[in-house]
Tab-separated table of C-alpha atoms in Angstrom:
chain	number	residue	atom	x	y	z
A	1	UNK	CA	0.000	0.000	0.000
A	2	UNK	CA	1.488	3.337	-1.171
A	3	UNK	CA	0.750	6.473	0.891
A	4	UNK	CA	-0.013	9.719	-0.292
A	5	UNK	CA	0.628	12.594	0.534
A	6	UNK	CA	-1.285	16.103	0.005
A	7	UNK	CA	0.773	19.275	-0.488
A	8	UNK	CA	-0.576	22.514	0.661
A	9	UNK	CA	-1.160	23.464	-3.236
A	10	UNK	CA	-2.836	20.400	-3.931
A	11	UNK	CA	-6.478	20.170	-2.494
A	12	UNK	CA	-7.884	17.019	-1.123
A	13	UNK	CA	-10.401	16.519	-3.283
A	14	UNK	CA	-7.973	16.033	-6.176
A	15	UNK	CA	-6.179	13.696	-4.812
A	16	UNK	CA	-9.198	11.517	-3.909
A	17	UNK	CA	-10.292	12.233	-7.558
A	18	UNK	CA	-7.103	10.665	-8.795
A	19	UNK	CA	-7.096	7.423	-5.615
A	20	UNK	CA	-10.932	6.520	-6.789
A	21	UNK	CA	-9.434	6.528	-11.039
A	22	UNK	CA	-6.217	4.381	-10.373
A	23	UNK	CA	-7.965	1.776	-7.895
A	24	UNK	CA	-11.253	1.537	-10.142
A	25	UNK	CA	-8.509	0.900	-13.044
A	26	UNK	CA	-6.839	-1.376	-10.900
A	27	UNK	CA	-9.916	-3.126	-10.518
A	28	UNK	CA	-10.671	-3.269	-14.707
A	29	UNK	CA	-7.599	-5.033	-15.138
A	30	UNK	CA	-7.861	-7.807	-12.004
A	31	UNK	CA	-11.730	-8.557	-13.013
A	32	UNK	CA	-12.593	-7.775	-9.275
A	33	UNK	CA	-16.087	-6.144	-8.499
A	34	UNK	CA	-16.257	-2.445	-8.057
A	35	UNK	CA	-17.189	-1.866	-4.396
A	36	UNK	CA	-20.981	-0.638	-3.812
A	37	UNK	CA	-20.836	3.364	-4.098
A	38	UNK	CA	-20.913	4.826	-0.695
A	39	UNK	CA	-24.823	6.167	0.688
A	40	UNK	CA	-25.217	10.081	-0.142
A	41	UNK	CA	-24.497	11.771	2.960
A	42	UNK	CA	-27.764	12.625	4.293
A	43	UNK	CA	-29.837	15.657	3.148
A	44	UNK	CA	-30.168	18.191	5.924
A	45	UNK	CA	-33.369	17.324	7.821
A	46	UNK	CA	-35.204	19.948	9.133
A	47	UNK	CA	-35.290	19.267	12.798
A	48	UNK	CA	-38.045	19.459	14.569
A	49	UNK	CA	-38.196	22.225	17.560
A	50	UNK	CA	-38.170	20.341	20.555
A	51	UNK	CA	-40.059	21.713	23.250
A	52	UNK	CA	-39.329	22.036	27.108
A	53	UNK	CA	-41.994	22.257	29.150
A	54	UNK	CA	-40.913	24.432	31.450
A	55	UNK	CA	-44.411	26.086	33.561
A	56	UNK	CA	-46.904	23.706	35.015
A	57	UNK	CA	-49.842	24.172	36.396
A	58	UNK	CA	-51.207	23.507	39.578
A	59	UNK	CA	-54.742	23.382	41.678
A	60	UNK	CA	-54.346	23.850	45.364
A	61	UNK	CA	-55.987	21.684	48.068
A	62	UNK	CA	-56.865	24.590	50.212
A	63	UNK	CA	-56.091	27.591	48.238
A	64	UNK	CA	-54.031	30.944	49.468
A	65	UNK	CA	-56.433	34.156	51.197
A	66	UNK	CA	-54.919	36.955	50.510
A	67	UNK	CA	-54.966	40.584	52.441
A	68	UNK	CA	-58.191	41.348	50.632
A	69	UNK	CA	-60.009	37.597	51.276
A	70	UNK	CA	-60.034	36.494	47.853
A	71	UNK	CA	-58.692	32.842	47.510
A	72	UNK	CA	-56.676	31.788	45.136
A	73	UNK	CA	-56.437	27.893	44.185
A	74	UNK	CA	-54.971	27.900	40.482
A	75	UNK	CA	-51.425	28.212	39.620
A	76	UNK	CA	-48.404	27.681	37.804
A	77	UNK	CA	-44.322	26.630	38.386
A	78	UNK	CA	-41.653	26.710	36.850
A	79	UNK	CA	-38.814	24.380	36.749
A	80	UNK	CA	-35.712	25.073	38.848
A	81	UNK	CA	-32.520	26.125	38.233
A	82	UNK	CA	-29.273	25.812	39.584
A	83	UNK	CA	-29.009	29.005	40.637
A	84	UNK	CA	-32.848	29.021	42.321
A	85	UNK	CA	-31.475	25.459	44.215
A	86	UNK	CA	-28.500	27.622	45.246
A	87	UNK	CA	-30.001	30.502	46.182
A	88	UNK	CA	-31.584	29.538	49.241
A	89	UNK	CA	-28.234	27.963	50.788
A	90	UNK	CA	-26.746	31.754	51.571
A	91	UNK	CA	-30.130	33.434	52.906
A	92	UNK	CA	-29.987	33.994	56.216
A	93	UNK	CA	-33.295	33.097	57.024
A	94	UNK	CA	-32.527	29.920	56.193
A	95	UNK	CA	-28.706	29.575	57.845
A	96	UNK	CA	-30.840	30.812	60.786
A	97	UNK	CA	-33.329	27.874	60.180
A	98	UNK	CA	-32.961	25.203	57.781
A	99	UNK	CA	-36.954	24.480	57.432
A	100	UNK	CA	-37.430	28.025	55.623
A	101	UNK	CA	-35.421	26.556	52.597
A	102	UNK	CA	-38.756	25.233	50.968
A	103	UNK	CA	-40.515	28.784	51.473
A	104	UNK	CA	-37.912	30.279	50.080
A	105	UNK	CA	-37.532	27.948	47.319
A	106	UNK	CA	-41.145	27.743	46.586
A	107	UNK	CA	-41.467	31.529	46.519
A	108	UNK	CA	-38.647	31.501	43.851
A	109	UNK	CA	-40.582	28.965	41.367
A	110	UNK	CA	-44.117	29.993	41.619
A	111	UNK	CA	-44.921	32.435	38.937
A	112	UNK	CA	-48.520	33.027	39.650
A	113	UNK	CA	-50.921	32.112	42.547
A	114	UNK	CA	-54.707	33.027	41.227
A	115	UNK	CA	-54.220	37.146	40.533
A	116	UNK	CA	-50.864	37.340	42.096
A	117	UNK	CA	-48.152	37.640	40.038
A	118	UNK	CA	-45.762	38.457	42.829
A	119	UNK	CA	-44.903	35.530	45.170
A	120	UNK	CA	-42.566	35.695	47.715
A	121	UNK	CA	-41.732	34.072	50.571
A	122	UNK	CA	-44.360	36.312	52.682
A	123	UNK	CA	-47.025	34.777	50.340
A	124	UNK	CA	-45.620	31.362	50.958
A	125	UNK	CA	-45.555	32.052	54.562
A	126	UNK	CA	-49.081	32.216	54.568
A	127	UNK	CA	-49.877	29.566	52.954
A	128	UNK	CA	-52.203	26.560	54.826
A	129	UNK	CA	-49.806	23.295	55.201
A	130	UNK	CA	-51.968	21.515	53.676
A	131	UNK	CA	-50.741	23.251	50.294
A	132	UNK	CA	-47.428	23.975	51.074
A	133	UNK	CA	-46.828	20.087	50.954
A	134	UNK	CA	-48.294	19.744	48.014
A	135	UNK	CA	-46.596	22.217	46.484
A	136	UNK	CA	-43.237	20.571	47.875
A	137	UNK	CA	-44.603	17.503	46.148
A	138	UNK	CA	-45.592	19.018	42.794
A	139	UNK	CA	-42.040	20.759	42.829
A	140	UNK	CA	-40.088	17.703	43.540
A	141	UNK	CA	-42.283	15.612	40.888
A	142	UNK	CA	-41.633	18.156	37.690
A	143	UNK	CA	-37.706	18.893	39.088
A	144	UNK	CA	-36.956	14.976	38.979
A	145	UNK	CA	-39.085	13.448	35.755
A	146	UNK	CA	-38.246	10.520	34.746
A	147	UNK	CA	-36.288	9.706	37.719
A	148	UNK	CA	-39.090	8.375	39.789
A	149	UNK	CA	-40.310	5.799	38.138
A	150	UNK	CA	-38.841	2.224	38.743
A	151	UNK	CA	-39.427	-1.382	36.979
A	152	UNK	CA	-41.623	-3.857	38.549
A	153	UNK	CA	-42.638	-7.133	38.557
A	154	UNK	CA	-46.428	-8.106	39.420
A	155	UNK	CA	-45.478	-10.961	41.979
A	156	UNK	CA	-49.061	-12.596	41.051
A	157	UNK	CA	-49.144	-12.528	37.543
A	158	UNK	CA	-45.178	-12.004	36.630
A	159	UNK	CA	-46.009	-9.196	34.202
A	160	UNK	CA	-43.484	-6.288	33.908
A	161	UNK	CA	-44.444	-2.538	34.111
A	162	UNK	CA	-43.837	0.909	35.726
A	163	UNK	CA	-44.080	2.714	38.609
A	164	UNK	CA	-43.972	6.323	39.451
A	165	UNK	CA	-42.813	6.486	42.969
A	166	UNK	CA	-43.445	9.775	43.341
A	167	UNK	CA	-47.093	9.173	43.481
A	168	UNK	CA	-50.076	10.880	41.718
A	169	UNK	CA	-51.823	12.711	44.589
A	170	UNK	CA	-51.177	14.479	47.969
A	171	UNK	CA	-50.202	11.683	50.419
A	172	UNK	CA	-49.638	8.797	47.585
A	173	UNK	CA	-46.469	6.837	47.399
């Protein structure tokens, strides 16, 4: 086998022009078969967007009451970030007391509650336990998709399917 070698005034495709016509003559004279051409690279495909889903909505248990006594059960939350996991870790409220982490968590992923567009950790504070731990649930369900569900085997019937650990509802597991 004889190497080649390209020289900077000699493009590449030339010299693969000149490889493919001495081995296909190479070929002529032996009687061998000419390979199978090489596939067409493939045409450019227009990709589909993906999408992220990145808001989710939400239906409180209880609902939130605010100053004026309207309640407010409908809502929506985003997915975290980094930076909103982060956050929390150098507020003092929460070096003072590790609990407040969810409130202050929560108040950085809920984009609306009902009318209000601004939640914050007073908001949060106010909220009924009831739906705070739901909401802890519904966060830690859209932050960790796909990684709570877990192959099974149906010790009755041996049949194979999956489980979302995470539950579907307040209190499921």
């Amino acid at each position: 086998m004889r190497r080649r070698t390209v020289s900077p005034g000699s493009g590449l495709e030339e010299v693969l022009d000149n490889l493919a016509a001495t081995s296909s003559a190479g070929r002529e004279e032996t009687g061998a078969p000419a390979p199978a051409p090489a596939p067409a690279p493939a045409a450019p495909r227009s990709r589909e967007r993906e999408t992220l889903q990145t808001e989710f909505t939400f239906e409180l248990p209880r609902g939130y009451v605010d100053d004026d006594g309207q309640l407010h059960r409908s809502g929506t939350m985003r997915l975290a970030t980094a930076r909103d996991e982060l956050r929390p870790q150098i507020d003092l409220r929460v070096k003072e007391n590790p609990a407040y982490l969810s409130v202050v968590l929560l108040s950085q992923v809920i984009t609306r509650l009902g009318t209000v567009t601004d939640v914050h950790a007073g908001v949060v504070e106010r909220m009924y336990a009831t739906d705070v731990a739901f909401l802890q649930d519904f966060y830690r369900r859209i932050n960790s998709e796909g990684h709570t569900h877990a192959a099974v085997t149906c010790p009755l019937c041996h049949g194979s399917f999956e489980v979302d650990l995470s539950g579907g509802r307040l209190g499921e597991s």
